[in-house]
CSV table of C-alpha atoms and ligand atoms in Angstrom, one decimal:
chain,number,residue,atom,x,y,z
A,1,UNK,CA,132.7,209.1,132.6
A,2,UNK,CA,130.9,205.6,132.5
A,3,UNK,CA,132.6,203.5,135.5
A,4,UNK,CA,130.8,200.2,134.9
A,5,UNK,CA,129.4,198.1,132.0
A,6,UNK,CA,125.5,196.9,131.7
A,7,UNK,CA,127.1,193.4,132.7
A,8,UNK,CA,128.6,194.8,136.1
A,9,UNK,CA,125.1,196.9,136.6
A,10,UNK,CA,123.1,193.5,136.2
A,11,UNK,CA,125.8,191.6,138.4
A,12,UNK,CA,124.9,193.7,141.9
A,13,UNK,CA,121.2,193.4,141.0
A,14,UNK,CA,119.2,191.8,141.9
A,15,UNK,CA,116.2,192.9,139.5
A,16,UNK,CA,116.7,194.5,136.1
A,17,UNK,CA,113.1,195.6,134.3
A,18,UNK,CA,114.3,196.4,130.4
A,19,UNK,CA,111.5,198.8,129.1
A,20,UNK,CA,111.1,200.7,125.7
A,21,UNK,CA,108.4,201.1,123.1
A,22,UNK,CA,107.0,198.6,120.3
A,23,UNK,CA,109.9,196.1,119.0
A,24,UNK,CA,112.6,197.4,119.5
A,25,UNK,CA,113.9,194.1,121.2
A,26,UNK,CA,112.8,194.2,124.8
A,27,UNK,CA,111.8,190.7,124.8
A,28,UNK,CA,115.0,189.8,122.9
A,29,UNK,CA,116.9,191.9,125.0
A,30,UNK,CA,116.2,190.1,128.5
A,31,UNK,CA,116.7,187.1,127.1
A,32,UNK,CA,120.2,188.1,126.0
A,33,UNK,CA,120.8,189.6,129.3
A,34,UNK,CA,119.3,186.8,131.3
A,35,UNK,CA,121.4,183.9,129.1
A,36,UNK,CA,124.8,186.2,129.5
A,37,UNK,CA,124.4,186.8,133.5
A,38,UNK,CA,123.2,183.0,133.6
A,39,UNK,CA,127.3,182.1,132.1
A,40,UNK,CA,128.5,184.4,135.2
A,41,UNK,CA,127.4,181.3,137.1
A,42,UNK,CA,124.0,183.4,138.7
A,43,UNK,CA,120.4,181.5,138.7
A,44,UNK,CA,118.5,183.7,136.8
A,45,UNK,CA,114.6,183.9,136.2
A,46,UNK,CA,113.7,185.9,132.6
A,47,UNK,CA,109.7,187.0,133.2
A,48,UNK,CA,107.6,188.2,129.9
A,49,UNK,CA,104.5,190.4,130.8
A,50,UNK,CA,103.6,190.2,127.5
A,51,UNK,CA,101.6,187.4,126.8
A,52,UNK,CA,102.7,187.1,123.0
A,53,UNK,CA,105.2,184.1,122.8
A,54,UNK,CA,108.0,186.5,121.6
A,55,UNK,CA,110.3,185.7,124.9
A,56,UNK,CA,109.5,181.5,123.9
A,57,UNK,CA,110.8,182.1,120.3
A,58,UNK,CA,113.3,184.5,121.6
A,59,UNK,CA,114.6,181.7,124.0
A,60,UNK,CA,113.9,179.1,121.2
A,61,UNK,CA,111.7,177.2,123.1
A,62,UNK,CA,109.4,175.0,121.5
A,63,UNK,CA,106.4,174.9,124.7
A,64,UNK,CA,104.5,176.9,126.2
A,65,UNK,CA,105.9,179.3,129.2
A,66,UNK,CA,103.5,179.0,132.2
A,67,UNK,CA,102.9,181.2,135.4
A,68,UNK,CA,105.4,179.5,136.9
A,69,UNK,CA,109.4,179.0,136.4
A,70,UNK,CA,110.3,176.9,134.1
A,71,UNK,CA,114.2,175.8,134.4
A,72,UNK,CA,115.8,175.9,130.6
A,73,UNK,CA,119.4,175.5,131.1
A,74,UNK,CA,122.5,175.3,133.0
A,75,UNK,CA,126.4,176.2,132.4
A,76,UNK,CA,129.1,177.2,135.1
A,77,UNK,CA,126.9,176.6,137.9
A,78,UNK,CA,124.4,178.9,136.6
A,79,UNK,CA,120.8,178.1,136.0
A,80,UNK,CA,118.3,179.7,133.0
A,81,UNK,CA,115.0,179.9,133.8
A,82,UNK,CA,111.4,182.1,131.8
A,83,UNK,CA,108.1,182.5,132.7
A,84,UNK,CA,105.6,184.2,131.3
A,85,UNK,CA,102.9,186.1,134.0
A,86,UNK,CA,99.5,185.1,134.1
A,87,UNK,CA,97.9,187.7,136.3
A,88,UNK,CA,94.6,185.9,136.8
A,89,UNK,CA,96.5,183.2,138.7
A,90,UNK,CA,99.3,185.3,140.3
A,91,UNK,CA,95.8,186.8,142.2
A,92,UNK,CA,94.5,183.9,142.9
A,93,UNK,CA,97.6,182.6,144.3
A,94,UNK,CA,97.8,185.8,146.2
A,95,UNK,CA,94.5,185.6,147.9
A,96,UNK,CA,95.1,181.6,148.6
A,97,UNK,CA,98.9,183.3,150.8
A,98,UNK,CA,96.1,185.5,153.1
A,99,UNK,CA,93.6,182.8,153.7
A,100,UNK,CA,93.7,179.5,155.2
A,101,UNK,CA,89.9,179.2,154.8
A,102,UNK,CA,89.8,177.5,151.5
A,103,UNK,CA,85.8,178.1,151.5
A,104,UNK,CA,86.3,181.9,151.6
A,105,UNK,CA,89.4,181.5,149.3
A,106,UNK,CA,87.0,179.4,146.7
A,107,UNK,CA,84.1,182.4,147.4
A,108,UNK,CA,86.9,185.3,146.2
A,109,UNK,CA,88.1,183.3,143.1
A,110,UNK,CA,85.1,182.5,141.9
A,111,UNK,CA,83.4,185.7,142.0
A,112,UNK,CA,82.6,187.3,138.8
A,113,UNK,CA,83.5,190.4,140.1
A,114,UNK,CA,86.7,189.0,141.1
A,115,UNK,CA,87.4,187.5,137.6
A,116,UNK,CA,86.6,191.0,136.1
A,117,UNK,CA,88.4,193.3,138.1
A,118,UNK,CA,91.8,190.6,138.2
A,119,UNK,CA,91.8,190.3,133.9
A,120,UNK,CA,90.4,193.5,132.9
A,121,UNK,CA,90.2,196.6,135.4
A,122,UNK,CA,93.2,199.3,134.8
A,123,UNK,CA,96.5,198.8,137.3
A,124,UNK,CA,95.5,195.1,138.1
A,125,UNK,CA,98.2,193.3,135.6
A,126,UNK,CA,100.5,196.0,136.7
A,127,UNK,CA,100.1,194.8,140.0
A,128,UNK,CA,100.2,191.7,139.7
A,129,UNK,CA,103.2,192.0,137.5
A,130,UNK,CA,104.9,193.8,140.6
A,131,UNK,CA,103.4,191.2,143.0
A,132,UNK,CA,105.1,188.3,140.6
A,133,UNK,CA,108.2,190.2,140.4
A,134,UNK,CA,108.6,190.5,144.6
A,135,UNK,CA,107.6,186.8,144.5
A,136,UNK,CA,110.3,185.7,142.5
A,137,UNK,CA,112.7,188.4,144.2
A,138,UNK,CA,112.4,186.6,147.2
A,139,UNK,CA,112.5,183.4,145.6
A,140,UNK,CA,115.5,181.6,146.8
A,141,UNK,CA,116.0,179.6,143.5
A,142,UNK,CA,117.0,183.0,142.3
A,143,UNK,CA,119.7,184.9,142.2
A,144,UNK,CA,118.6,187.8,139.6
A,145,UNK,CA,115.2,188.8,137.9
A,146,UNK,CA,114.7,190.0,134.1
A,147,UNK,CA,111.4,191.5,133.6
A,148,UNK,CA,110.5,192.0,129.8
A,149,UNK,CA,108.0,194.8,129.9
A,150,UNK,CA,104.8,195.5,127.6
A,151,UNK,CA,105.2,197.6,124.9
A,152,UNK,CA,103.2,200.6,126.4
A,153,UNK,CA,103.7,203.7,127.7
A,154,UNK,CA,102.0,202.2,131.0
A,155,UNK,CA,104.8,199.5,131.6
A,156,UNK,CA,106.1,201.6,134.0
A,157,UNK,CA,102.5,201.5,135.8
A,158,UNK,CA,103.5,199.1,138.2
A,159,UNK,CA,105.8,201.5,140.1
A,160,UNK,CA,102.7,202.8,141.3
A,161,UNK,CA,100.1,199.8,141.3
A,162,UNK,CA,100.6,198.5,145.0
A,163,UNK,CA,100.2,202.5,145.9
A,164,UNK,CA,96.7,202.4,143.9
A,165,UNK,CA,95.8,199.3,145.4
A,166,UNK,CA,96.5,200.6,149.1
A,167,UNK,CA,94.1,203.6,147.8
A,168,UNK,CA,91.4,201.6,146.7
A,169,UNK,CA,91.4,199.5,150.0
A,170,UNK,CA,91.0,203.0,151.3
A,171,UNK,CA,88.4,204.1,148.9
A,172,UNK,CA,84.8,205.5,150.5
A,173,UNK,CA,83.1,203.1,148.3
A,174,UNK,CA,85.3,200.3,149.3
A,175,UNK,CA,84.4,201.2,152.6
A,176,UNK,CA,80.7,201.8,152.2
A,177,UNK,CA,79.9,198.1,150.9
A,178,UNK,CA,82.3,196.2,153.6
A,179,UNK,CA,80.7,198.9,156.4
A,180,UNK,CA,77.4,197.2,157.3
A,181,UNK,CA,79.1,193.3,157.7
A,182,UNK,CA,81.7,193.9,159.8
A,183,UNK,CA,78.6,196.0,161.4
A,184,UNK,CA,77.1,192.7,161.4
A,185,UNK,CA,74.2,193.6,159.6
A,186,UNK,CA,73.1,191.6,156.3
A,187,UNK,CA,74.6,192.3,152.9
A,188,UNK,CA,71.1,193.6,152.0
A,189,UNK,CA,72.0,196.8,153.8
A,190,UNK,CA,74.9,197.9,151.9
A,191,UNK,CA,73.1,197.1,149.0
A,192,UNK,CA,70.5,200.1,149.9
A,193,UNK,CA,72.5,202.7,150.8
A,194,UNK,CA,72.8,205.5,148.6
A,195,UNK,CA,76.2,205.7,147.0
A,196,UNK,CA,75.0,201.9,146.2
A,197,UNK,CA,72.2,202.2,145.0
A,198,UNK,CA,73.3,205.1,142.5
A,199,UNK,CA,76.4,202.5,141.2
A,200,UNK,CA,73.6,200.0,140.6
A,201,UNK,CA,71.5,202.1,138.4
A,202,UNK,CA,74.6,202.7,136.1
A,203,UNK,CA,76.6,199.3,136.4
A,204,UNK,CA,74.1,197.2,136.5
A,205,UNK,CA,72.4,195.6,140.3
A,206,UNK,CA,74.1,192.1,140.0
A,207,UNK,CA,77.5,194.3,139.0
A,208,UNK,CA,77.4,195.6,142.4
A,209,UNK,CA,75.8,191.9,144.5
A,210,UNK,CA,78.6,190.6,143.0
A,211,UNK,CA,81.3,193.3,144.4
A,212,UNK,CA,79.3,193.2,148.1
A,213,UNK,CA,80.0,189.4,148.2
A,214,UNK,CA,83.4,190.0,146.7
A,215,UNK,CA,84.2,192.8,149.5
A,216,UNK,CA,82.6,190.7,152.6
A,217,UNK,CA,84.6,187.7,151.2
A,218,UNK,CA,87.9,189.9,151.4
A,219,UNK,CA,87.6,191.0,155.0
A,220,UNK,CA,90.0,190.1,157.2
A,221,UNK,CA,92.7,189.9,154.3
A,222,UNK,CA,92.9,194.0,153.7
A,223,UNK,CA,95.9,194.6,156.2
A,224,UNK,CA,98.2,191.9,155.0
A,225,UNK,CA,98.0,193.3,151.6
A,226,UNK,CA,98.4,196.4,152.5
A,227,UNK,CA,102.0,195.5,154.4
A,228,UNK,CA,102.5,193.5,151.5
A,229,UNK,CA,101.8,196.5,148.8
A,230,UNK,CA,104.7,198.4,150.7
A,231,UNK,CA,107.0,195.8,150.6
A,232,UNK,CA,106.4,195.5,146.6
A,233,UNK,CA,107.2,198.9,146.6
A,234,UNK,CA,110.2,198.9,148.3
A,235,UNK,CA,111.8,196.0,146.2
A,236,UNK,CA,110.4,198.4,142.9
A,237,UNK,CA,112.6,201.2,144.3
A,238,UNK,CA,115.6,199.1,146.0
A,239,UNK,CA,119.3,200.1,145.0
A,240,UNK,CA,119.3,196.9,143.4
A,241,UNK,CA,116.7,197.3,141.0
A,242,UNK,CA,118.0,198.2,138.0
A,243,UNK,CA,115.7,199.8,135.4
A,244,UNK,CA,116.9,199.6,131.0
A,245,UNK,CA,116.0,201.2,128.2
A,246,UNK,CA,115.8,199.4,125.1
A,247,UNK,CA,115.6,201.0,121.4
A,248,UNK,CA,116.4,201.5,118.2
A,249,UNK,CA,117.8,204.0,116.6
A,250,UNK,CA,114.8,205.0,114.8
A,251,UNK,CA,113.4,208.4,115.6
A,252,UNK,CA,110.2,207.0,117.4
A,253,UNK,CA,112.0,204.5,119.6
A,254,UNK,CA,114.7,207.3,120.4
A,255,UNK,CA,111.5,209.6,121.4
A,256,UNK,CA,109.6,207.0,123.7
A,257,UNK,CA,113.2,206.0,125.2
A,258,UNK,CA,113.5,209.3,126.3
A,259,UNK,CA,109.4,208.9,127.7
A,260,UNK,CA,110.7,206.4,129.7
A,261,UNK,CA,113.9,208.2,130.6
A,262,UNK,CA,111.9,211.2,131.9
A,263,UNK,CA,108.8,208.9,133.6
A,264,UNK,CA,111.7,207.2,135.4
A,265,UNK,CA,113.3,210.4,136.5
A,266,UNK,CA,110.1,211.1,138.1
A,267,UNK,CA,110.2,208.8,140.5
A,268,UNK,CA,113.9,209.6,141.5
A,269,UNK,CA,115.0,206.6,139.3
A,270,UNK,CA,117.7,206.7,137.4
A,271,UNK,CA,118.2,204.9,134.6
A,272,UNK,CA,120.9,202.1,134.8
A,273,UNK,CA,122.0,201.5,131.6
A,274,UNK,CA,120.5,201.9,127.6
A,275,UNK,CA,121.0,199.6,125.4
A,276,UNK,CA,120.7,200.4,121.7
A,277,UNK,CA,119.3,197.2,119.5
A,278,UNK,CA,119.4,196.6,115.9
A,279,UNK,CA,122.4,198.9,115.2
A,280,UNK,CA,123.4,198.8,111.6
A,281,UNK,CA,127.1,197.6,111.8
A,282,UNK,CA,129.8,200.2,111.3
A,283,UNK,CA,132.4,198.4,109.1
A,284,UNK,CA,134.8,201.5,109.4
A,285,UNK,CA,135.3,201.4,106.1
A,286,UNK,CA,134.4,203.5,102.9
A,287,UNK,CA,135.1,202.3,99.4
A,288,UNK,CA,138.6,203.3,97.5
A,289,UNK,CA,138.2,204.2,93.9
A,290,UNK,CA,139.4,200.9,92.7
A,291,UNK,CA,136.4,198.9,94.4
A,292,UNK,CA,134.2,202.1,93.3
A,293,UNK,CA,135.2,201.7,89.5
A,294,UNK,CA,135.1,197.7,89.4
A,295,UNK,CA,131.7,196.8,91.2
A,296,UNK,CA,130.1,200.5,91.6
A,297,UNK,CA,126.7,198.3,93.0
A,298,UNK,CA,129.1,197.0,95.8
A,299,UNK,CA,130.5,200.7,96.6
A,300,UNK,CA,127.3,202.4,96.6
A,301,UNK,CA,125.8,199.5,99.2
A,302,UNK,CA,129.0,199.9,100.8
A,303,UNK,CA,128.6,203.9,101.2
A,304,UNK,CA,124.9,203.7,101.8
A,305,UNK,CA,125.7,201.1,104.6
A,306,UNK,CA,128.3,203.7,106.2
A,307,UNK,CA,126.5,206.7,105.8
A,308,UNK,CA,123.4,205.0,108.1
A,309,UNK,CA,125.5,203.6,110.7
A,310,UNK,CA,127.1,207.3,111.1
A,311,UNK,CA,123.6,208.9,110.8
A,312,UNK,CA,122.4,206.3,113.7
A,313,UNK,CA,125.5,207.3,115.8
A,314,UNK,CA,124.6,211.0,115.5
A,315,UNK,CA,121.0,210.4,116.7
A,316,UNK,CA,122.0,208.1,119.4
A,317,UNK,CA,123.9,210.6,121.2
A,318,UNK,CA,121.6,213.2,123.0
A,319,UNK,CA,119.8,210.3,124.4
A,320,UNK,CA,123.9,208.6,125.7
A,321,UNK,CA,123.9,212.0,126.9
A,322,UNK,CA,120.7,211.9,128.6
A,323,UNK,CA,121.8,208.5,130.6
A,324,UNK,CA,125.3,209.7,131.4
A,325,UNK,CA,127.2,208.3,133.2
A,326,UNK,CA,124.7,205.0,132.9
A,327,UNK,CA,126.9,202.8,130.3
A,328,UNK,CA,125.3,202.2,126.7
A,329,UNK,CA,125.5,198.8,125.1
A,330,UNK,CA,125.1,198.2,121.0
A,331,UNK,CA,123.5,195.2,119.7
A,332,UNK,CA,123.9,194.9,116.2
A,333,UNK,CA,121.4,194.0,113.6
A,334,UNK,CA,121.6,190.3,113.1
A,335,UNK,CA,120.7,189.4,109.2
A,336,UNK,CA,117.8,187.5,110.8
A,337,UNK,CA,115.4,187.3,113.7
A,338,UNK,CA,116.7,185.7,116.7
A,339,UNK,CA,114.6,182.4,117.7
A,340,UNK,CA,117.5,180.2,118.6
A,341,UNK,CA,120.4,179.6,120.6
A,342,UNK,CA,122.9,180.8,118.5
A,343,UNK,CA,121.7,184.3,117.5
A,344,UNK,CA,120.9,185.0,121.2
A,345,UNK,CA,123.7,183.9,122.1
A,346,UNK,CA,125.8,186.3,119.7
A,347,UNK,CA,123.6,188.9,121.4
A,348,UNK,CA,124.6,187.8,124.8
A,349,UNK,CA,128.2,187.9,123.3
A,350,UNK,CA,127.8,191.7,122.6
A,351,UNK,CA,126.3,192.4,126.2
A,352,UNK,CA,129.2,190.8,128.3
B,401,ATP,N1,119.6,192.6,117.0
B,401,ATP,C1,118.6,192.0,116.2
B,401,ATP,N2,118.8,191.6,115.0
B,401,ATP,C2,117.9,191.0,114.2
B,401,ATP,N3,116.6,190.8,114.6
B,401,ATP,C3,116.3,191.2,115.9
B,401,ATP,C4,117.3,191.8,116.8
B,401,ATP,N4,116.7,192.1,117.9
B,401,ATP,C5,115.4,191.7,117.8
B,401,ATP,N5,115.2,191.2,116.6
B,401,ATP,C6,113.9,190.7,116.1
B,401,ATP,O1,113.0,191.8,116.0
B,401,ATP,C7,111.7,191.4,116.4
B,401,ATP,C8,111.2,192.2,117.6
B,401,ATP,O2,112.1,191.9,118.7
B,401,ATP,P1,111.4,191.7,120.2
B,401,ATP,O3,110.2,190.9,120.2
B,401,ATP,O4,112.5,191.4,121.1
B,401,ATP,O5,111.0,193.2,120.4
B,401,ATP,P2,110.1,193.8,121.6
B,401,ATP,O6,110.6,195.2,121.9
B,401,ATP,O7,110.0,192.9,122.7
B,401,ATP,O8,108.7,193.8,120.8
B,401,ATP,P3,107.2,194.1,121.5
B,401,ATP,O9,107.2,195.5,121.7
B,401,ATP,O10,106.3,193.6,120.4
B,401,ATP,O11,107.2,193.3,122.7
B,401,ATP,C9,111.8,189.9,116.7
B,401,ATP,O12,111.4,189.2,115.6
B,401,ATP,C10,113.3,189.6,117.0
B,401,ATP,O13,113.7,188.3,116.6
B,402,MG,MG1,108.3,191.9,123.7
């Protein structure tokens, strides 16, 4: 039996993440959620991963959303604020937390190797999307975080990132190339080891100068982000964390809902609550014979109307089943998209 509604699940967290596959309404989702816990009277901070400009129009705001918070409105005491995560600066901001050496700060961010790994190497935007997210969890402007996810398979990468970072500060290779200077010797001799000089054949010599300076820049900072990787963790698995699934009621979204379902379960996370977008409305009504014999176009749109909002109802339900007793919230299909006020705040409407 469901005990509580999404809106009670999102008022004892202090995180919701609102994951599901390609358009189903993610984005439009946590901004719904975020504007409907913001009328509670809670200070709320709505954070896009994605860097389209969906959770902008969403919010029907006309700028740009930076790396940091941008405050959008305020009702009951309650405060609306978006963001959207740029994970080339959330690093660089990171880095400048560990050092107080501006020089060696400069050194890191400038390195090429640096620039590569923090826009392009796998597991780095997930972390740094869990590194933003603790940020702002601890944020004291805030009461709650929304996280609108990528529309990927991987979203759910992050739960894992700080772990994979913790490994690669581990890694032999990491090791190797940070070895000889803390050994004192010159940078020259990591560059001629073995392992090294292997890498360099296939990546390319300056590929790995550039990781040696990027490594002997780092030193020093290794243990704090390692405490700090566990902490992330421990705010991505916290009782107050909730995790959402957003979909249709297409067959595709149903099937990756139940992905993310299952990739959940396997980290002993249970989903808090599914949400069900773009529901055709179910007018509980079918047409009498009178309307049927006078505008028979009207009766068959009427009948073709009913018969898919029962048909979405029936394919809905193993996946209810499969979040039970995690309550289920419908969003119906607006006639339009939603890129103002109004529409998402119909949508905000149906959530509370
Ligand atoms: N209930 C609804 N009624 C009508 N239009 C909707 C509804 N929900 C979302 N939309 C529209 O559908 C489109 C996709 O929604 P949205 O961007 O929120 O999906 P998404 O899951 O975040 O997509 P992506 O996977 O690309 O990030 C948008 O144009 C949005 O305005
Ligand atoms: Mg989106």
């Amino acid at each position: 039996m469901t005990t509580e509604t999404l809106m009670q699940v999102a008022s004892r967290s202090s995180v919701v993440l609102c994951c599901g596959s390609g358009g189903v309404g993610k984005t439009t989702a946590s901004a719904a959620l975020a504007l409907a816990q913001m009328r509670t009277g809670r200070r709320v901070v709505v954070v896009t991963i994605d860097p389209a400009r969906r959770l902008a129009d969403a919010l029907g705001v006309t700028g740009e959303l930076g790396n940091q918070p941008t405050l959008l409105s305020s009702e009951n005491g309650g405060e609306l604020w978006a963001m959207m995560l740029d994970a080339n600066e959330t690093f660089a901001n990171l880095v400048q937390g560990y050092s107080s050496d501006s020089a060696q700060v400069e050194r890191i961010v400038t390195n090429r190797f640096f620039r590569n790994i923090s826009s392009s190497l796998g597991g780095t935007q997930e972390y740094m999307a869990a590194e933003k997210l603790f940020e702002l969890h601890n944020d004291p402007r805030f009461d709650l975080v929304v996280v609108d996810t990528p529309p990927t398979r991987k979203a759910l990468n992050f739960l894992d990132a700080p772990g994979r970072l913790v490994r690669f500060l581990d890694h032999r290779l990491y090791r190797v190339l940070l070895a000889p200077a803390r050994g004192g010797l010159r940078v020259v001799a990591a560059a001629v080891t073995p392992i090294v000089r292997t890498i360099a054949r296939v990546v390319g010599a300056s590929v790995v100068d550039d990781a040696i300076a990027f490594f002997q820049a780092f030193e020093g900072m290794d243990e704090g982000f390692r405490a700090r990787a566990q902490q992330v963790t421990q705010t991505l698995t916290s009782p107050t964390t909730s995790y959402v699934v957003v979909s249709s009621a297409q067959k595709e979204a149903l099937d990756e809902a139940q992905f993310f379902i299952n990739r959940l379960k396997t980290e002993n996370i249970a989903t808090a609550a599914l949400i069900i977008n773009r529901l055709t409305p179910d007018f509980g009504v079918s047409s009498d014979t009178q309307t049927t014999n006078n505008f028979p176009a009207l009766a068959e749109n009427a009948n073709r109307l009913a018969q898919r909002a029962a048909s979405e109802r029936l394919s809905i339900a193993p996946l209810v089943a499969a979040v039970s007793p995690s309550p289920v919230v419908y969003l119906s299909l607006l006639p339009h998209d939603v890129a103002d006020h109004q529409a998402l705040s119909l949508l905000a409407d149906q959530l509370s």
